[in-house]
Amino acid sequence: GDSVTQTEGPVTVSESESLIINCTYSATSIAYPNLFWYVRYPGEGLQLLLKVITAGQKGSSRGFEATYNKETTSFHLQKASVQESDSAVYYCALGDRQGGRALIFGTGTTVSVSP
Amino acid sequence: GGIITQTPKFLIGQEGQKLTLKCQQNFNHDTMYWYRQDSGKGLRLIYYSITENDLQKGDLSEGYDASREKKSSFSLTVTSAQKNEMAVFLCASSKGQGSEQYFGPGTRLTVL
């Protein structure tokens, strides 16, 4: 079936260190996947961080990057140097560009950045 | 831009009670969704609607009803609240089913 698997948290990193959150997907019934990263900052609602709809392309936002790799069915989220304000819960999600179903979300990865 | 509002923010009910959660969006989006998020877990789809008066069941629809009487609003009814349903319920909307979704702030359900 269609599913998303991401790094289990919690993940703790120090400020200015690099961060990678792994996301792999299975899209057996989706011909043209859209891939998303959502984020929930403390006290705020879930919001879109970045999206990529074309294989091989990279999305970026707020210093985060993710590349849609069709060969490895991955969409890992990376940041070279995190800040305390990046502490949040991050969700990887899979959609179908041709519609027909709702997004499939991973279970979320809690990231804590220590000063 | 737009906004999604959910009411109430906190909902407390008795076991077996029927409870209704409401969601409004002003994005003029066609598709709306209800998700349940249990503590420390991912989002699970309860119902979605691709247009007014349409309803589609998600993976977690048992024990819930939904209603989409107009494009801007989507309500969810817990038909008989159970203690194991205590969670945050999130409403979202999108232009199309595969497009990015915009989320409301959530309704936290407590069952006594």
Coordinates of N, CA and C in Angstrom, one line a residue:
Chain A
G1 N 0.8 -1.2 0.0 CA 0.0 0.0 0.0 C 0.9 1.2 0.0
D2 N 0.2 2.4 0.1 CA 0.9 3.7 0.1 C 1.2 4.0 1.6
S3 N 2.4 4.5 1.8 CA 2.7 4.8 3.2 C 3.9 5.7 3.3
V4 N 4.2 6.3 4.5 CA 5.3 7.1 4.7 C 6.0 6.7 6.0
T5 N 7.3 6.6 6.0 CA 8.1 6.2 7.2 C 9.1 7.3 7.4
Q6 N 9.2 7.8 8.6 CA 10.2 8.8 8.9 C 10.9 8.5 10.2
T7 N 12.0 9.3 10.4 CA 12.9 9.1 11.6 C 12.0 9.1 12.8
E8 N 12.2 8.2 13.7 CA 11.5 8.2 15.0 C 12.2 9.2 15.9
G9 N 11.4 9.9 16.6 CA 12.1 10.9 17.5 C 12.0 10.3 18.9
P10 N 12.3 11.2 19.9 CA 12.8 12.5 19.7 C 14.2 12.6 19.2
V11 N 14.5 13.7 18.5 CA 15.9 14.0 18.0 C 16.4 15.2 18.8
T12 N 17.5 15.1 19.4 CA 18.1 16.3 20.0 C 19.4 16.7 19.4
V13 N 19.5 17.9 19.0 CA 20.7 18.4 18.4 C 21.1 19.8 19.1
S14 N 22.4 20.1 19.0 CA 22.8 21.4 19.5 C 22.7 22.5 18.5
E15 N 22.5 23.7 18.9 CA 22.5 24.8 18.0 C 23.7 24.8 17.1
S16 N 23.5 25.2 15.9 CA 24.6 25.3 14.8 C 25.0 23.9 14.3
E17 N 24.5 22.8 14.8 CA 24.8 21.5 14.3 C 23.9 21.3 13.1
S18 N 24.2 20.2 12.3 CA 23.4 19.9 11.2 C 22.3 18.9 11.6
L19 N 21.2 18.9 10.8 CA 20.1 18.0 11.1 C 19.6 17.3 9.9
I20 N 19.3 16.0 10.0 CA 18.7 15.3 8.9 C 17.6 14.5 9.5
I21 N 16.4 14.6 8.8 CA 15.2 13.7 9.2 C 14.9 12.9 8.0
N22 N 15.0 11.6 8.1 CA 14.8 10.7 7.0 C 13.3 10.5 6.8
C23 N 13.0 10.4 5.5 CA 11.6 10.1 5.1 C 11.7 9.2 3.8
T24 N 11.0 8.1 3.9 CA 10.9 7.2 2.7 C 9.4 6.9 2.5
Y25 N 9.0 6.7 1.3 CA 7.6 6.5 1.0 C 7.5 5.3 0.1
S26 N 6.2 4.8 0.2 CA 5.8 3.7 -0.7 C 4.6 4.2 -1.4
A27 N 4.6 4.3 -2.8 CA 3.5 4.9 -3.5 C 3.1 3.9 -4.6
T28 N 2.6 2.7 -4.1 CA 2.2 1.6 -5.0 C 1.0 2.0 -5.9
S29 N 0.1 2.8 -5.4 CA -1.1 3.2 -6.2 C -1.1 4.6 -6.7
I30 N 0.1 5.3 -6.5 CA 0.2 6.7 -6.9 C 1.2 6.8 -8.0
A31 N 0.7 7.2 -9.2 CA 1.6 7.3 -10.3 C 2.5 8.5 -10.3
Y32 N 2.0 9.6 -9.8 CA 2.8 10.9 -9.7 C 2.7 11.5 -8.3
P33 N 3.6 11.0 -7.5 CA 3.6 11.5 -6.1 C 3.9 13.0 -5.9
N34 N 3.2 13.7 -5.0 CA 3.7 15.0 -4.5 C 4.2 14.7 -3.1
L35 N 5.3 15.4 -2.8 CA 5.9 15.2 -1.4 C 6.0 16.5 -0.7
F36 N 5.7 16.4 0.6 CA 5.6 17.6 1.5 C 6.3 17.4 2.8
W37 N 6.8 18.5 3.4 CA 7.2 18.5 4.8 C 6.3 19.6 5.4
Y38 N 5.7 19.1 6.5 CA 4.9 20.0 7.4 C 5.6 20.2 8.7
V39 N 5.3 21.3 9.4 CA 6.0 21.5 10.7 C 5.0 22.1 11.7
R40 N 5.1 21.7 12.9 CA 4.3 22.3 14.0 C 5.2 22.8 15.0
Y41 N 5.3 24.1 15.1 CA 6.1 24.8 16.2 C 5.3 24.8 17.5
P42 N 6.0 24.9 18.6 CA 5.3 24.8 19.9 C 4.2 25.9 19.9
G43 N 3.0 25.5 20.3 CA 1.9 26.5 20.4 C 1.3 26.9 19.1
E44 N 1.7 26.4 18.0 CA 1.2 26.8 16.7 C 0.5 25.6 16.0
G45 N -0.2 26.0 14.9 CA -0.8 24.9 14.1 C 0.1 24.3 13.1
L46 N -0.3 23.2 12.5 CA 0.5 22.5 11.5 C 0.5 23.4 10.3
Q47 N 1.7 23.6 9.7 CA 1.9 24.4 8.5 C 2.8 23.8 7.5
L48 N 2.6 24.1 6.3 CA 3.5 23.6 5.2 C 4.9 24.2 5.3
L49 N 5.9 23.4 5.3 CA 7.3 23.9 5.3 C 7.8 24.0 3.9
L50 N 7.7 22.9 3.1 CA 8.1 22.9 1.7 C 7.4 21.7 1.0
K51 N 7.4 21.8 -0.3 CA 6.8 20.8 -1.1 C 7.6 20.6 -2.4
V52 N 7.6 19.4 -3.0 CA 8.2 19.1 -4.3 C 7.3 18.2 -5.0
I53 N 7.0 18.6 -6.3 CA 6.0 17.7 -7.0 C 6.7 17.0 -8.2
T54 N 8.0 17.3 -8.4 CA 8.7 16.7 -9.6 C 9.9 15.9 -9.1
A55 N 10.0 14.7 -9.5 CA 11.1 13.9 -9.1 C 12.4 14.5 -9.5
G56 N 13.4 14.5 -8.6 CA 14.7 15.0 -8.9 C 14.9 16.5 -8.5
Q57 N 13.8 17.1 -8.2 CA 13.8 18.5 -7.8 C 14.0 18.7 -6.3
K58 N 14.5 19.8 -5.9 CA 14.7 20.1 -4.5 C 13.8 21.3 -4.1
G59 N 13.2 21.1 -2.9 CA 12.5 22.2 -2.3 C 13.3 22.8 -1.1
S60 N 13.0 24.1 -0.8 CA 13.7 24.7 0.3 C 12.9 25.8 0.9
S61 N 13.1 25.9 2.2 CA 12.4 26.9 3.0 C 13.0 27.1 4.4
R62 N 13.2 28.3 4.8 CA 13.7 28.6 6.2 C 15.0 27.9 6.4
G63 N 15.8 27.7 5.4 CA 17.1 27.0 5.6 C 17.1 25.5 5.4
F64 N 15.9 24.9 5.4 CA 15.7 23.5 5.2 C 15.6 23.2 3.7
E65 N 16.1 22.0 3.4 CA 16.1 21.5 2.0 C 15.6 20.0 2.0
A66 N 14.9 19.6 0.9 CA 14.6 18.2 0.7 C 14.5 18.0 -0.8
T67 N 15.1 16.8 -1.2 CA 15.1 16.4 -2.6 C 14.3 15.2 -2.8
Y68 N 13.4 15.3 -3.8 CA 12.5 14.2 -4.1 C 13.4 13.2 -5.0
N69 N 13.7 12.0 -4.3 CA 14.5 11.0 -5.0 C 13.6 9.8 -5.4
K70 N 13.3 9.7 -6.6 CA 12.3 8.6 -7.0 C 13.0 7.3 -7.0
E71 N 14.3 7.2 -7.2 CA 15.0 5.9 -7.2 C 15.0 5.3 -5.9
T72 N 15.3 6.1 -4.8 CA 15.4 5.6 -3.5 C 14.0 5.8 -2.7
T73 N 13.1 6.4 -3.4 CA 11.7 6.7 -2.8 C 12.0 7.4 -1.5
S74 N 12.8 8.5 -1.5 CA 13.1 9.2 -0.3 C 12.9 10.7 -0.5
F75 N 12.7 11.4 0.7 CA 12.5 12.8 0.7 C 13.0 13.3 2.0
H76 N 14.3 13.2 2.2 CA 14.9 13.5 3.5 C 15.0 15.0 3.7
L77 N 14.7 15.5 4.9 CA 14.8 16.9 5.2 C 16.1 17.2 5.9
Q78 N 16.8 18.3 5.4 CA 18.1 18.6 6.0 C 18.2 20.1 6.3
K79 N 19.1 20.4 7.3 CA 19.4 21.8 7.5 C 20.9 21.7 8.0
A80 N 21.7 22.6 7.4 CA 23.1 22.6 7.7 C 23.4 23.1 9.1
S81 N 22.7 24.1 9.6 CA 23.0 24.7 10.9 C 21.7 25.1 11.6
V82 N 21.2 24.3 12.6 CA 19.9 24.6 13.2 C 20.0 25.7 14.2
Q83 N 18.9 26.2 14.5 CA 18.7 27.2 15.6 C 17.7 26.7 16.6
E84 N 17.7 27.3 17.7 CA 16.8 26.9 18.8 C 15.3 27.0 18.3
S85 N 15.1 28.0 17.4 CA 13.7 28.2 16.9 C 13.3 27.1 15.9
D86 N 14.2 26.2 15.6 CA 13.8 25.1 14.7 C 13.2 23.9 15.5
S87 N 13.2 24.1 16.8 CA 12.6 23.0 17.7 C 11.1 22.9 17.3
A88 N 10.7 21.7 16.9 CA 9.3 21.6 16.4 C 9.1 20.1 16.1
V89 N 7.8 19.8 15.7 CA 7.6 18.4 15.2 C 7.4 18.5 13.7
Y90 N 8.1 17.7 13.0 CA 8.2 17.7 11.5 C 7.5 16.4 11.0
Y91 N 6.6 16.6 10.0 CA 5.9 15.5 9.4 C 6.2 15.5 7.9
C92 N 6.5 14.3 7.4 CA 6.6 14.1 6.0 C 5.3 13.6 5.4
A93 N 4.9 14.0 4.2 CA 3.6 13.6 3.7 C 3.6 13.3 2.2
L94 N 2.8 12.4 1.8 CA 2.7 12.0 0.4 C 1.4 12.3 -0.2
G95 N 1.3 12.9 -1.4 CA 0.1 13.1 -2.1 C 0.1 12.6 -3.5
D96 N -1.1 12.7 -4.1 CA -1.2 12.2 -5.4 C -1.6 13.4 -6.4
R97 N -0.7 13.7 -7.3 CA -0.8 14.8 -8.1 C -2.1 14.7 -9.0
Q98 N -2.6 13.5 -9.2 CA -3.8 13.3 -10.0 C -5.0 13.3 -9.1
G99 N -4.8 13.6 -7.9 CA -6.0 13.6 -7.0 C -6.4 12.2 -6.6
G100 N -7.6 12.1 -6.1 CA -8.2 10.8 -5.9 C -8.0 10.3 -4.4
R101 N -7.2 11.0 -3.6 CA -7.1 10.7 -2.2 C -6.5 11.8 -1.4
A102 N -6.6 11.7 -0.1 CA -6.0 12.7 0.7 C -4.5 12.4 1.0
L103 N -3.8 13.4 1.6 CA -2.4 13.2 1.9 C -2.2 12.0 2.9
I104 N -1.1 11.4 2.8 CA -0.7 10.3 3.8 C 0.5 10.9 4.6
F105 N 0.3 11.0 5.9 CA 1.3 11.6 6.8 C 2.2 10.5 7.5
G106 N 3.4 10.8 7.7 CA 4.3 10.1 8.6 C 3.9 10.4 10.0
T107 N 4.5 9.7 10.9 CA 4.1 9.8 12.3 C 4.7 11.0 13.0
G108 N 5.6 11.7 12.4 CA 6.1 12.9 12.9 C 7.5 12.7 13.7
T109 N 8.3 13.7 13.6 CA 9.6 13.6 14.3 C 9.8 14.8 15.2
T110 N 9.9 14.6 16.5 CA 10.1 15.8 17.4 C 11.6 16.1 17.4
V111 N 11.9 17.4 17.1 CA 13.2 17.9 17.1 C 13.4 18.9 18.2
S112 N 14.4 18.7 19.1 CA 14.7 19.7 20.1 C 16.1 20.2 19.9
V113 N 16.2 21.5 19.8 CA 17.5 22.1 19.6 C 18.0 22.8 20.8
S114 N 19.1 22.4 21.4 CA 19.6 23.0 22.6 C 20.6 24.1 22.3
P115 N 20.5 25.1 23.2 CA 21.4 26.3 23.0 C 22.9 26.0 23.3
Chain B
G1 N -4.5 35.2 1.0 CA -4.4 34.2 2.1 C -5.8 33.9 2.6
G2 N -5.8 33.0 3.6 CA -7.0 32.6 4.2 C -6.8 32.1 5.6
I3 N -7.9 31.6 6.2 CA -7.7 31.1 7.5 C -8.8 29.9 7.7
I4 N -8.4 29.0 8.6 CA -9.3 27.9 9.0 C -9.6 28.1 10.5
T5 N -10.8 28.1 10.8 CA -11.2 28.2 12.3 C -11.9 27.0 12.7
Q6 N -11.6 26.5 13.9 CA -12.2 25.3 14.4 C -12.9 25.7 15.8
T7 N -14.1 25.2 16.0 CA -14.7 25.5 17.2 C -15.4 24.2 17.7
P8 N -15.3 23.9 19.1 CA -14.6 24.7 20.0 C -13.1 24.4 20.1
K9 N -12.3 25.1 20.8 CA -10.9 24.8 20.9 C -10.7 23.6 21.9
F10 N -11.5 23.5 22.9 CA -11.5 22.4 23.9 C -13.0 21.9 24.0
L11 N -13.1 20.6 23.9 CA -14.4 20.0 24.0 C -14.4 18.9 25.1
I12 N -15.2 19.0 26.0 CA -15.3 18.0 27.1 C -16.6 17.3 27.1
G13 N -16.7 16.0 27.0 CA -17.9 15.3 27.0 C -17.9 14.1 27.9
Q14 N -19.1 13.5 28.1 CA -19.2 12.3 28.9 C -19.2 11.1 27.9
E15 N -18.8 10.0 28.5 CA -18.7 8.8 27.7 C -20.1 8.5 27.1
G16 N -20.2 8.1 25.9 CA -21.5 7.9 25.2 C -22.2 9.1 24.7
Q17 N -21.7 10.2 24.9 CA -22.4 11.5 24.5 C -22.0 11.7 23.0
K18 N -23.0 12.4 22.3 CA -22.8 12.8 20.9 C -22.2 14.2 20.9
L19 N -21.1 14.4 20.2 CA -20.4 15.6 20.2 C -20.1 16.1 18.8
T20 N -20.2 17.4 18.6 CA -20.0 18.0 17.3 C -18.9 19.0 17.3
L21 N -18.0 18.8 16.3 CA -16.9 19.8 16.1 C -17.1 20.5 14.8
K22 N -16.8 21.8 14.7 CA -17.1 22.6 13.5 C -15.8 23.2 12.9
C23 N -15.8 23.3 11.6 CA -14.7 23.9 10.9 C -15.2 24.8 9.8
Q24 N -14.5 26.0 9.7 CA -14.8 26.9 8.6 C -13.5 27.4 7.9
Q25 N -13.6 27.5 6.6 CA -12.4 28.0 5.9 C -12.9 29.1 4.9
N26 N -12.0 30.1 4.7 CA -12.3 31.1 3.8 C -11.3 31.2 2.6
F27 N -10.7 30.0 2.4 CA -9.8 29.9 1.2 C -10.6 29.7 -0.1
N28 N -11.8 29.4 0.0 CA -12.6 29.0 -1.1 C -12.1 27.7 -1.7
H29 N -11.6 26.8 -0.8 CA -11.1 25.5 -1.3 C -12.2 24.6 -1.5
D30 N -12.1 23.6 -2.4 CA -13.1 22.6 -2.7 C -13.1 21.5 -1.7
T31 N -11.9 21.1 -1.3 CA -11.7 19.9 -0.5 C -11.4 20.2 1.0
M32 N -12.1 19.5 1.9 CA -11.9 19.7 3.3 C -11.7 18.3 3.9
Y33 N -11.0 18.3 5.1 CA -10.6 17.0 5.7 C -10.8 17.1 7.2
W34 N -11.0 16.0 7.9 CA -10.9 15.8 9.3 C -9.9 14.7 9.6
Y35 N -9.0 15.1 10.5 CA -8.0 14.1 11.0 C -8.1 14.0 12.5
R36 N -7.6 12.9 13.0 CA -7.5 12.7 14.4 C -6.0 12.5 14.7
Q37 N -5.5 13.1 15.7 CA -4.1 13.0 16.1 C -4.1 12.6 17.6
D38 N -3.7 11.3 17.8 CA -3.5 10.9 19.2 C -2.1 11.3 19.7
S39 N -2.0 11.4 21.0 CA -0.8 11.9 21.6 C 0.4 11.2 21.1
G40 N 1.4 11.9 20.5 CA 2.7 11.3 20.1 C 2.6 10.5 18.8
K41 N 1.4 10.6 18.1 CA 1.3 9.8 16.9 C 1.0 10.7 15.7
G42 N 0.9 10.1 14.5 CA 0.7 10.8 13.3 C -0.8 11.2 13.1
L43 N -1.1 11.8 12.0 CA -2.5 12.1 11.6 C -3.2 11.0 11.0
R44 N -4.4 10.7 11.4 CA -5.2 9.7 10.7 C -6.5 10.3 10.1
L45 N -6.8 10.0 8.9 CA -7.9 10.6 8.2 C -9.2 10.0 8.6
I46 N -10.1 10.8 9.0 CA -11.4 10.4 9.4 C -12.4 10.4 8.3
Y47 N -12.6 11.6 7.8 CA -13.5 11.9 6.6 C -12.9 13.0 5.8
Y48 N -13.2 13.0 4.5 CA -12.9 14.2 3.7 C -14.1 14.4 2.7
S49 N -14.1 15.6 2.1 CA -15.2 16.0 1.2 C -14.6 16.8 0.1
I50 N -14.9 16.4 -1.1 CA -14.3 17.1 -2.3 C -15.2 18.2 -2.8
T51 N -16.4 18.3 -2.3 CA -17.2 19.4 -2.7 C -18.4 19.4 -1.7
E52 N -19.2 20.5 -1.8 CA -20.4 20.6 -1.0 C -21.3 19.3 -1.1
N53 N -21.7 18.8 0.0 CA -22.6 17.7 0.1 C -21.9 16.3 -0.3
D54 N -20.6 16.4 -0.5 CA -19.9 15.1 -0.7 C -19.2 14.7 0.5
L55 N -19.2 13.3 0.8 CA -18.5 12.8 1.9 C -17.7 11.5 1.5
Q56 N -16.5 11.4 1.9 CA -15.6 10.3 1.6 C -15.1 9.8 2.9
K57 N -15.2 8.5 3.2 CA -14.6 7.9 4.4 C -13.1 7.7 4.4
G58 N -12.5 8.1 5.5 CA -11.1 7.8 5.6 C -10.9 6.5 6.4
D59 N -9.6 6.3 6.8 CA -9.3 5.0 7.5 C -9.9 4.9 8.9
L60 N -10.4 6.0 9.4 CA -10.8 6.0 10.8 C -12.3 6.5 11.0
S61 N -13.1 6.2 10.0 CA -14.5 6.8 10.0 C -15.5 6.1 11.0
E62 N -15.2 4.9 11.4 CA -16.2 4.3 12.3 C -16.3 5.0 13.6
G63 N -17.5 5.3 14.0 CA -17.8 6.1 15.2 C -17.9 7.6 15.0
Y64 N -17.8 8.0 13.7 CA -17.9 9.4 13.3 C -18.9 9.6 12.2
D65 N -19.6 10.7 12.2 CA -20.3 11.2 11.0 C -19.8 12.6 10.6
A66 N -20.0 12.9 9.4 CA -19.5 14.2 8.9 C -20.6 14.9 8.1
S67 N -20.5 16.2 7.9 CA -21.5 16.9 7.1 C -20.8 18.1 6.5
R68 N -21.1 18.2 5.2 CA -20.5 19.4 4.4 C -21.7 20.0 3.7
E69 N -22.4 20.9 4.4 CA -23.6 21.5 3.9 C -23.3 22.7 3.0
K70 N -22.2 23.3 3.2 CA -21.8 24.4 2.3 C -20.2 24.3 2.1
K71 N -19.8 25.0 1.1 CA -18.4 24.9 0.7 C -17.4 25.3 1.8
S72 N -17.8 26.3 2.6 CA -16.9 26.8 3.5 C -16.9 26.1 4.9
S73 N -17.8 25.1 5.1 CA -17.8 24.5 6.4 C -18.0 23.0 6.3
F74 N -17.4 22.4 7.3 CA -17.3 20.9 7.4 C -17.4 20.6 8.9
S75 N -18.4 19.8 9.3 CA -18.5 19.5 10.7 C -18.3 18.0 10.9
L76 N -17.9 17.6 12.1 CA -17.6 16.2 12.4 C -18.4 15.9 13.7
T77 N -19.1 14.8 13.7 CA -19.8 14.4 14.9 C -19.2 13.1 15.4
V78 N -18.9 13.1 16.7 CA -18.5 11.9 17.4 C -19.8 11.3 17.9
T79 N -20.2 10.1 17.4 CA -21.6 9.6 17.6 C -21.8 9.1 19.0
S80 N -20.7 8.6 19.6 CA -20.8 8.1 21.0 C -19.4 8.1 21.6
A81 N -19.1 9.2 22.3 CA -17.7 9.5 22.7 C -17.2 8.4 23.6
Q82 N -16.0 7.9 23.3 CA -15.3 6.9 24.2 C -14.0 7.5 24.7
K83 N -13.6 7.0 25.8 CA -12.3 7.5 26.4 C -11.1 7.3 25.5
N84 N -11.1 6.2 24.7 CA -10.0 6.0 23.8 C -10.0 6.9 22.6
E85 N -10.9 7.8 22.5 CA -11.0 8.8 21.4 C -10.4 10.1 21.8
M86 N -9.9 10.2 23.0 CA -9.3 11.5 23.5 C -8.1 11.8 22.6
A87 N -8.2 13.0 21.9 CA -7.2 13.3 20.9 C -7.4 14.7 20.5
V88 N -6.5 15.2 19.6 CA -6.7 16.5 18.9 C -7.3 16.2 17.5
F89 N -8.3 16.9 17.2 CA -9.0 16.7 15.9 C -8.6 18.0 15.1
L90 N -8.0 17.7 13.9 CA -7.6 18.7 13.0 C -8.4 18.8 11.7
C91 N -8.8 20.0 11.4 CA -9.5 20.2 10.1 C -8.5 20.8 9.1
A92 N -8.7 20.5 7.9 CA -7.8 21.0 6.9 C -8.6 21.3 5.6
S93 N -8.0 22.1 4.7 CA -8.6 22.3 3.4 C -7.5 22.3 2.3
S94 N -7.9 22.1 1.1 CA -7.0 22.2 0.0 C -7.7 22.4 -1.3
K95 N -7.0 23.0 -2.2 CA -7.6 23.3 -3.5 C -8.0 22.0 -4.2
G96 N -7.1 21.0 -4.2 CA -7.4 19.7 -4.8 C -6.9 18.6 -3.8
Q97 N -7.3 17.4 -4.1 CA -7.0 16.3 -3.2 C -5.5 16.1 -3.0
G98 N -4.7 16.2 -4.0 CA -3.3 16.0 -3.9 C -2.4 17.2 -3.5
S99 N -3.1 18.3 -3.4 CA -2.4 19.6 -3.2 C -2.1 19.8 -1.7
E100 N -1.3 20.8 -1.4 CA -1.0 21.1 0.0 C -2.2 21.4 0.8
Q101 N -2.2 21.0 2.0 CA -3.4 21.3 2.9 C -3.0 22.4 3.9
Y102 N -4.0 23.1 4.2 CA -3.9 24.2 5.2 C -4.7 23.7 6.4
F103 N -4.1 23.8 7.6 CA -4.7 23.3 8.8 C -5.3 24.3 9.7
G104 N -6.3 23.9 10.4 CA -6.8 24.7 11.5 C -6.0 24.4 12.8
P105 N -6.3 25.2 13.9 CA -5.6 25.0 15.1 C -5.9 23.8 15.9
G106 N -7.0 23.1 15.6 CA -7.4 21.9 16.3 C -8.4 22.1 17.4
T107 N -9.1 21.0 17.7 CA -10.0 20.9 18.8 C -9.5 19.7 19.7
R108 N -9.3 20.0 21.0 CA -8.8 18.9 21.8 C -10.0 18.3 22.5
L109 N -10.2 17.0 22.4 CA -11.4 16.3 22.9 C -11.0 15.6 24.2
T110 N -11.7 15.8 25.3 CA -11.6 15.1 26.5 C -12.9 14.4 26.8
V111 N -12.8 13.1 27.2 CA -14.0 12.3 27.5 C -13.9 11.8 28.9
L112 N -14.9 12.2 29.7 CA -14.9 11.9 31.1 C -15.6 10.6 31.4

